[in-house]
Coordinates of C-alpha atoms in Angstrom, one line a residue:
Chain U
M148 CA 0.0 0.1 0.0
K149 CA 1.2 3.4 -1.0
N150 CA 1.0 5.8 2.0
K151 CA 3.1 9.0 1.9
G152 CA 5.3 9.5 4.9
L153 CA 4.1 6.5 6.9
N154 CA 6.9 5.3 9.3
I155 CA 6.8 2.1 11.2
M156 CA 9.2 1.3 13.9
V157 CA 9.0 -2.0 15.7
E158 CA 11.1 -4.6 17.3
K159 CA 12.9 -6.5 14.3
S160 CA 12.4 -9.9 15.2
K161 CA 8.6 -9.7 15.3
Y162 CA 8.4 -7.4 12.4
D163 CA 6.5 -9.3 9.6
I164 CA 3.6 -10.8 11.5
N165 CA 3.0 -8.1 14.0
V166 CA 3.2 -5.3 11.5
N167 CA 0.9 -7.0 9.3
R168 CA -1.5 -7.4 12.0
L169 CA -1.4 -3.8 13.2
Y170 CA -2.0 -2.8 9.7
D171 CA -5.1 -5.0 9.3
Q172 CA -6.6 -3.6 12.4
L173 CA -5.9 0.1 11.5
Q174 CA -7.5 -0.7 8.1
K175 CA -10.8 -1.5 10.0
V176 CA -10.9 2.1 11.4
K177 CA -13.0 3.9 9.1
D178 CA -13.8 7.5 8.6
P179 CA -16.9 7.7 10.9
E180 CA -18.7 10.0 8.3
I181 CA -17.7 8.0 5.2
D182 CA -17.7 4.5 6.4
S183 CA -16.0 2.9 3.3
V184 CA -12.6 4.6 3.7
S185 CA -10.2 3.7 6.3
I186 CA -7.9 6.2 8.0
L187 CA -4.8 4.6 6.3
E188 CA -6.4 5.3 2.9
L189 CA -7.1 8.8 3.9
G190 CA -3.4 9.2 4.7
M191 CA -4.1 10.2 8.3
V192 CA -1.7 7.8 9.8
E193 CA 1.8 9.4 10.0
N194 CA 3.8 7.3 12.6
V195 CA 3.3 3.8 14.1
Q196 CA 5.6 3.0 16.9
Y197 CA 5.5 -0.2 18.8
A198 CA 7.7 -1.8 21.7
K199 CA 7.1 -3.9 24.5
N200 CA 3.2 -4.4 24.1
H201 CA 2.7 -0.7 23.8
V202 CA 1.8 1.1 20.7
L203 CA 1.8 4.8 19.8
I204 CA 0.0 6.0 16.7
E205 CA 0.5 9.5 15.4
L206 CA -2.3 10.9 13.3
L207 CA -2.8 13.9 11.2
P208 CA -6.0 15.6 11.4
T209 CA -7.8 16.4 8.2
F210 CA -9.6 19.6 9.5
M211 CA -8.8 21.1 13.0
G212 CA -12.5 21.5 14.0
C213 CA -13.5 18.0 12.7
P214 CA -15.7 16.6 15.4
A215 CA -15.0 12.9 14.1
L216 CA -11.3 13.2 15.6
D217 CA -12.3 11.9 19.0
I218 CA -14.3 9.0 17.5
I219 CA -11.4 8.0 15.4
K220 CA -9.1 8.2 18.5
N221 CA -11.3 5.7 20.4
N222 CA -11.9 3.5 17.4
I223 CA -8.2 3.0 17.0
K224 CA -7.9 2.1 20.7
Q225 CA -10.7 -0.3 20.5
Q226 CA -9.3 -2.1 17.4
L227 CA -5.6 -2.4 18.5
L228 CA -6.5 -3.7 22.0
T229 CA -8.0 -6.7 20.4
L230 CA -4.5 -7.8 19.4
D231 CA -2.9 -10.2 21.8
F232 CA 0.5 -8.6 21.7
I233 CA -0.7 -5.0 22.6
N234 CA -2.0 -3.9 25.9
A235 CA -1.6 -0.1 25.7
V236 CA -2.4 2.2 23.0
D237 CA -1.6 5.9 22.7
V238 CA -3.2 8.1 20.0
K239 CA -1.7 11.6 19.4
F240 CA -2.7 14.2 16.8
I241 CA 0.3 15.9 15.5
Y242 CA 0.4 18.9 13.0
N243 CA 3.7 18.5 11.3
P244 CA 3.6 17.6 8.5
P245 CA 0.1 19.0 7.9
W246 CA -2.4 16.7 6.3
T247 CA -3.0 17.4 2.6
S248 CA -5.5 16.1 0.3
D249 CA -2.7 14.5 -2.0
R250 CA -2.2 12.0 1.1
I251 CA -5.3 10.0 0.0
T252 CA -4.3 6.9 -1.5
E253 CA -5.3 5.5 -4.9
I254 CA -7.5 2.9 -3.2
G255 CA -8.9 5.7 -0.8
R256 CA -9.9 7.9 -3.9
Q257 CA -11.5 4.8 -5.5
K258 CA -13.5 4.2 -2.4
L259 CA -14.5 7.8 -2.0
K260 CA -16.0 7.7 -5.6
E261 CA -18.1 4.5 -4.8
F262 CA -19.4 6.2 -1.7
G263 CA -20.5 9.0 -4.1
I264 CA -17.7 11.6 -3.1
A265 CA -15.5 12.8 -5.7
P266 CA -12.0 12.6 -4.7
P267 CA -10.1 16.0 -4.4
P268 CA -8.6 17.2 -7.6
I269 CA -4.9 15.9 -7.8
H270 CA -3.4 19.1 -9.1
F271 CA -4.1 22.4 -7.1
E272 CA -3.9 25.4 -9.6
E273 CA -2.1 28.5 -8.2
T274 CA -5.2 30.4 -9.3
G275 CA -7.4 28.5 -7.0
E276 CA -9.4 26.9 -9.6
W277 CA -10.2 23.2 -9.4
R278 CA -12.3 20.8 -11.5
V279 CA -13.8 17.5 -10.6
N280 CA -15.7 15.0 -12.4
C281 CA -19.0 13.5 -11.5
P282 CA -18.5 10.4 -9.3
Y283 CA -21.7 8.9 -10.8
C284 CA -21.2 9.2 -14.6
D285 CA -17.6 10.7 -14.9
S286 CA -18.6 13.8 -16.7
S287 CA -16.7 17.0 -16.4
Y288 CA -19.7 19.1 -16.9
T289 CA -20.1 20.0 -13.1
T290 CA -20.7 23.2 -11.4
L291 CA -19.7 24.1 -7.7
D292 CA -22.8 24.8 -5.7
N293 CA -21.2 25.5 -2.3
I294 CA -17.5 25.2 -1.4
F295 CA -18.6 24.5 2.1
G296 CA -20.6 21.2 2.6
P297 CA -22.1 19.0 5.3
T298 CA -18.7 18.4 6.9
A299 CA -15.6 20.5 7.0
C300 CA -13.8 18.5 4.4
R301 CA -16.5 18.3 1.6
S302 CA -18.0 20.7 -0.9
I303 CA -21.4 20.4 -2.8
L304 CA -21.4 20.4 -6.5
Y305 CA -23.9 19.5 -9.3
C306 CA -23.6 17.5 -12.3
G307 CA -25.0 19.0 -15.6
S308 CA -25.0 15.5 -17.4
C309 CA -26.7 13.0 -15.1
K310 CA -28.4 15.9 -13.1
N311 CA -27.2 14.5 -9.8
P312 CA -26.0 16.7 -6.8
F313 CA -22.9 15.2 -5.3
E314 CA -20.1 16.1 -2.8
A315 CA -16.3 16.4 -3.5
M316 CA -13.5 16.3 -1.0
K317 CA -11.9 19.8 -0.8
P318 CA -8.6 20.1 -2.1
I319 CA -6.2 21.1 0.7
S320 CA -2.6 22.1 -0.2
T321 CA 0.3 23.8 1.3
L322 CA 0.4 26.0 -1.9
M323 CA -2.8 27.8 -0.5
Chain R
M149 CA 16.3 31.4 19.3
I150 CA 14.0 28.5 18.2
F151 CA 12.0 26.6 20.7
S152 CA 10.8 23.3 19.7
T153 CA 8.7 22.2 22.6
A154 CA 6.5 23.5 25.3
A155 CA 9.0 22.2 28.0
E156 CA 11.7 24.2 26.6
A157 CA 9.5 27.4 26.5
V158 CA 8.3 27.2 30.1
Q159 CA 11.8 27.2 31.3
N160 CA 12.5 30.5 29.8
E161 CA 10.3 33.2 31.7
K162 CA 11.2 36.1 29.3
Y163 CA 10.1 34.1 26.4
K164 CA 7.0 32.5 27.9
Q165 CA 5.3 35.7 28.8
P166 CA 5.0 37.2 25.4
L167 CA 4.2 33.8 23.9
I168 CA 1.3 33.1 26.3
E169 CA 0.1 36.6 25.9
L170 CA -0.2 36.2 22.1
L171 CA -1.8 32.7 22.4
Y172 CA -4.5 34.0 24.6
Q173 CA -5.2 36.8 22.0
L174 CA -5.3 34.4 19.1
A175 CA -7.4 32.0 21.0
D176 CA -9.9 34.4 22.6
D177 CA -10.4 36.3 19.2
D178 CA -11.3 33.0 17.4
F179 CA -13.3 31.5 20.2
I180 CA -15.7 34.6 20.5
L181 CA -16.2 35.2 16.8
A182 CA -16.9 31.6 16.2
Y183 CA -19.5 32.0 19.0
R184 CA -21.1 35.0 17.4
G185 CA -21.0 33.3 14.0
S186 CA -22.7 30.2 15.3
E187 CA -25.7 32.5 16.5
W188 CA -26.5 33.0 12.9
L189 CA -27.3 29.3 12.4
G190 CA -30.7 29.0 10.9
L191 CA -30.8 32.8 10.3
A192 CA -28.3 33.2 7.5
P193 CA -29.8 34.9 4.4
H194 CA -30.0 31.6 2.5
I195 CA -29.6 27.9 2.9
E196 CA -26.2 27.6 1.3
E197 CA -24.9 30.5 3.5
D198 CA -26.2 28.7 6.6
V199 CA -24.1 25.5 5.6
A200 CA -21.0 27.7 4.6
F201 CA -21.1 29.9 7.7
S202 CA -21.6 26.9 10.0
S203 CA -18.6 25.2 8.5
I204 CA -16.5 28.3 8.9
N205 CA -17.5 28.7 12.4
Q206 CA -16.7 25.1 13.1
D207 CA -13.1 25.6 11.5
T208 CA -12.7 28.8 13.6
M209 CA -13.7 27.0 16.8
G210 CA -11.3 24.4 15.9
H211 CA -8.5 27.0 15.6
A212 CA -9.3 28.4 19.1
S213 CA -9.4 24.9 20.5
M214 CA -5.8 24.3 19.1
F215 CA -4.6 27.7 20.6
Y216 CA -6.0 26.8 23.9
Q217 CA -4.3 23.4 23.6
L218 CA -1.0 25.2 23.1
L219 CA -1.8 27.0 26.3
E220 CA -2.6 23.9 28.2
D221 CA 0.9 22.4 27.1
L222 CA 2.4 25.6 28.7
N223 CA 0.7 24.7 32.1
E224 CA -2.2 27.3 31.9
G225 CA -4.8 24.8 32.7
P226 CA -7.2 22.6 30.7
V227 CA -8.6 23.5 27.5
D228 CA -12.3 23.3 28.6
C229 CA -11.5 25.3 31.5
L230 CA -9.7 28.1 29.4
A231 CA -12.5 28.3 26.9
H232 CA -15.4 28.2 29.3
A233 CA -14.4 29.2 32.9
R234 CA -12.5 32.4 32.3
P235 CA -14.6 35.6 33.1
A236 CA -14.6 38.5 30.9
N237 CA -12.0 40.5 32.9
E238 CA -9.5 37.9 32.0
R239 CA -10.2 37.6 28.3
L240 CA -7.9 39.3 25.7
N241 CA -10.1 39.2 22.6
A242 CA -10.7 42.6 20.7
V243 CA -13.9 44.2 21.8
L244 CA -15.0 44.3 18.1
L245 CA -15.5 40.4 18.1
E246 CA -17.5 40.4 21.2
M247 CA -20.1 42.9 20.0
V248 CA -23.6 41.4 19.4
N249 CA -24.7 40.6 15.8
G250 CA -27.6 43.1 16.0
P251 CA -30.7 43.8 18.1
G252 CA -32.6 40.9 19.8
T253 CA -31.3 37.6 20.9
Y254 CA -31.1 34.1 19.3
L255 CA -34.5 33.2 20.7
I256 CA -36.3 36.5 20.9
E257 CA -36.7 38.5 17.7
P258 CA -33.0 38.3 16.4
K259 CA -32.7 41.2 14.0
Y260 CA -29.2 40.5 13.4
D261 CA -27.2 42.9 10.9
W262 CA -25.8 40.9 7.9
A263 CA -23.8 43.8 6.5
F264 CA -22.0 44.3 10.0
T265 CA -21.4 40.5 10.1
V266 CA -19.8 40.3 6.5
V267 CA -17.5 43.5 7.2
R268 CA -16.5 42.2 10.7
H269 CA -15.7 38.7 9.5
Y270 CA -13.9 39.9 6.2
F271 CA -11.8 42.6 7.9
Y272 CA -11.0 40.1 10.6
T273 CA -10.1 37.3 8.3
V274 CA -7.7 39.5 6.4
A275 CA -6.0 40.4 9.7
K276 CA -5.9 36.8 10.8
K277 CA -4.4 35.7 7.6
V278 CA -1.7 38.5 8.0
K279 CA -0.8 37.1 11.4
I280 CA -0.9 33.4 10.4
E281 CA 1.4 34.2 7.5
S282 CA 3.8 35.7 10.0
L283 CA 3.4 32.8 12.4
K284 CA 4.5 30.4 9.8
N285 CA 8.0 31.5 10.7
S286 CA 7.5 31.6 14.3
S287 CA 10.4 30.9 16.7
Y288 CA 7.8 28.6 18.6
E289 CA 7.7 25.6 16.5
P290 CA 4.4 24.1 17.9
L291 CA 2.8 27.4 16.7
K292 CA 4.5 27.3 13.5
H293 CA 3.2 24.1 12.6
I294 CA -0.4 24.9 13.5
A295 CA -0.2 28.2 11.5
L296 CA 0.6 26.1 8.4
K297 CA -2.4 23.9 9.0
I298 CA -4.9 27.0 9.9
N299 CA -3.5 28.7 6.7
M300 CA -5.0 26.1 4.4
E301 CA -8.5 26.5 5.9
L302 CA -8.2 30.2 6.1
Y303 CA -7.9 30.3 2.3
Y304 CA -11.4 29.2 2.0
H305 CA -12.9 31.5 4.6
L306 CA -11.1 34.4 3.0
L307 CA -12.4 33.6 -0.4
H308 CA -16.0 33.4 1.1
W309 CA -15.9 36.7 3.0
K310 CA -14.3 38.6 0.1
T311 CA -17.0 37.5 -2.2
W312 CA -19.8 38.7 0.0
F313 CA -18.0 41.9 0.7
K314 CA -17.4 42.8 -2.8
Q315 CA -20.7 41.9 -4.2
L316 CA -22.8 43.7 -1.6
C317 CA -20.6 46.8 -2.0
L318 CA -21.1 46.7 -5.7
S319 CA -24.9 45.8 -5.4
N320 CA -27.8 48.4 -5.1
D321 CA -27.9 51.7 -3.3
D322 CA -29.4 50.2 -0.3
A323 CA -26.9 47.6 0.1
K324 CA -24.1 50.0 -0.5
K325 CA -25.5 52.4 2.2
R326 CA -25.8 49.6 4.6
M327 CA -22.1 48.5 3.9
I328 CA -20.6 51.9 4.3
Q329 CA -22.4 52.1 7.7
A330 CA -21.2 48.7 8.6
I331 CA -17.6 49.7 7.5
N332 CA -17.8 52.8 9.7
T333 CA -18.8 50.7 12.7
V334 CA -16.2 48.2 12.3
I335 CA -13.4 50.6 11.5
A336 CA -14.2 52.4 14.7
E337 CA -13.2 49.4 16.7
F338 CA -10.7 47.6 14.4
D339 CA -7.5 49.0 16.1
G340 CA -8.3 46.5 18.9
V341 CA -7.9 43.7 16.4
L342 CA -4.6 45.0 14.9
S343 CA -3.1 45.5 18.5
L344 CA -1.0 43.0 19.9
G345 CA -1.2 44.4 23.4
A346 CA 1.4 45.4 26.1
L347 CA 3.9 42.8 25.2
A348 CA 4.1 43.7 21.3
N349 CA 7.7 44.5 21.4
E350 CA 8.8 41.2 23.4
M351 CA 6.9 39.2 20.9
Q352 CA 8.7 40.7 18.0
E353 CA 12.1 40.5 19.8
H354 CA 11.8 36.9 20.4
Q355 CA 10.5 36.4 16.9
I356 CA 7.3 34.8 18.0
I357 CA 5.3 37.0 15.5
E358 CA 6.7 40.1 13.6
G359 CA 6.2 43.6 14.7
E360 CA 2.7 45.2 15.1
D361 CA 3.4 48.1 12.7
L362 CA 4.5 45.9 10.0
L363 CA 1.4 43.6 10.3
R364 CA -0.8 46.6 10.3
Q365 CA 0.7 48.0 7.3
R366 CA 0.2 44.6 5.5
W367 CA -3.5 44.6 6.5
M368 CA -3.9 48.2 5.3
N369 CA -2.4 47.4 1.9
E370 CA -4.7 44.5 1.3
M371 CA -7.7 46.7 2.4
K372 CA -6.6 49.5 0.1
N373 CA -6.4 47.0 -3.0
V374 CA -9.9 45.7 -2.3
F375 CA -11.5 49.3 -1.6
S376 CA -10.1 50.5 -5.1
E377 CA -12.0 47.7 -6.7
I378 CA -15.3 48.7 -4.9
E379 CA -14.8 52.5 -5.4
I380 CA -15.4 53.3 -1.8
P381 CA -13.0 55.5 -0.1
F382 CA -10.9 53.7 2.6
P383 CA -11.7 55.3 6.0
L384 CA -8.8 57.2 7.5
K385 CA -9.1 56.8 11.0
I386 CA -9.0 53.3 12.5
E387 CA -9.9 53.4 16.2
M388 CA -11.0 51.3 19.4
K389 CA -13.8 53.4 20.8
S390 CA -15.2 50.9 23.1
G391 CA -12.0 49.5 24.8
N392 CA -8.8 47.7 24.5
G393 CA -9.5 44.0 24.7
R394 CA -5.7 43.3 24.9
L395 CA -5.7 45.1 28.1
K396 CA -8.8 43.1 29.5
E397 CA -11.2 45.8 28.8
H398 CA -14.6 44.6 27.8
T399 CA -18.2 45.5 27.2
E400 CA -21.4 43.8 28.7
D401 CA -21.8 41.9 25.3
L402 CA -19.0 39.7 26.5
T403 CA -20.3 39.1 29.8
E404 CA -23.7 38.1 28.4
A405 CA -22.2 35.9 25.7
L406 CA -19.9 34.0 28.3
K407 CA -22.9 33.4 30.6
T408 CA -24.8 31.8 27.7
L409 CA -22.1 29.8 26.0
S410 CA -20.7 28.3 29.3
E411 CA -24.2 27.4 30.8
V412 CA -23.9 23.8 30.1
Y413 CA -20.3 23.6 31.1
R414 CA -21.0 25.3 34.4
T415 CA -23.6 22.8 35.4
D416 CA -21.1 20.1 35.4
P417 CA -17.5 21.2 34.8
A418 CA -16.1 17.6 35.2
A419 CA -18.4 16.1 32.5
S420 CA -16.6 14.5 29.5
W421 CA -17.9 15.8 26.2

């Protein structure tokens, strides 16, 4: 799995089995508001450190006022504590590097689309212009209805081809 | 000198004082304005604005929460307590930001003033952008990282308020008249937003943020550009007529707001949210 900036530090001897199992559990932690996409696929996991039955997960929040952050934190704890080699879990939100929308993996982008949410545009223009295709019919004949949507990370759009309203993940870039 | 952690900063009293002062200003400003914004929920001019404004308020409250978190890390007390339990005479927000949205209350005949809201939020967002840009190079690294994050969200806020501001100023005579009136009301208090308070020099000296005059000039330059596009003369005199919030001077509006917003917190301060 391609995941920008993800570092994993563990005791070497147990590397293969345990890391895979940690991964599998983290994969089960979904965005509470988009339940098809995991926090790994959203590129929120920056660091996983584990030693002596203790694991520390460092996460990058997508938006700072996002009310889902606490839920995600608890869900991670719950999932990881089911592992027999883990008896303590720490989850920490960090801000360096900042989360940007290009951290969403290819699989994550695909799953967003299946959920009916267009993935964020890959390229952010200096002019601030961005274009997204309709997640239903892939038409580029779309208009932006509201930059702000039902959650901090989404915008509301309309497709002129299949006449569906839809949402898109907002592009977030350090170029802004 | 660069400070990479809270532990390093608390050991240096001369550095810690101006840092804490600035963090309280940033936190209290965002906190009270996000609250005033949230009072518009269900009352905004149209449904799209209701969605957008709520989202902006949520972001802004998130920013306040992060600044309070930095204060907690510097041993100032728990975040919830900093946000809810501090009385008006301990707050450092600018007086402009605590002023009510207009006559009435949320529950009884809210005759809120949209022109005032657009001008207050637009001018404030430009000033916040100027500060955040400067904080991207702050000597306090935890603040520097948060500034980079806030900056990306602020991009959308600025776009939003600038669009409203320009469109209303260039609209019909009634809109223009109301906007000019709102500009005068906001400008009469705006110096309170631009002020960095009694420790401004120390903040600059320790490279926590750049100098107050330089930041003020950047704000003015941006304002003058926008005012040339709307063909309204930029007001000459920026004042703070109702008091200096950076010196803990406040109005009854803040006392009332704190009473309302902390009501649930005060019933059970130990409750988990």
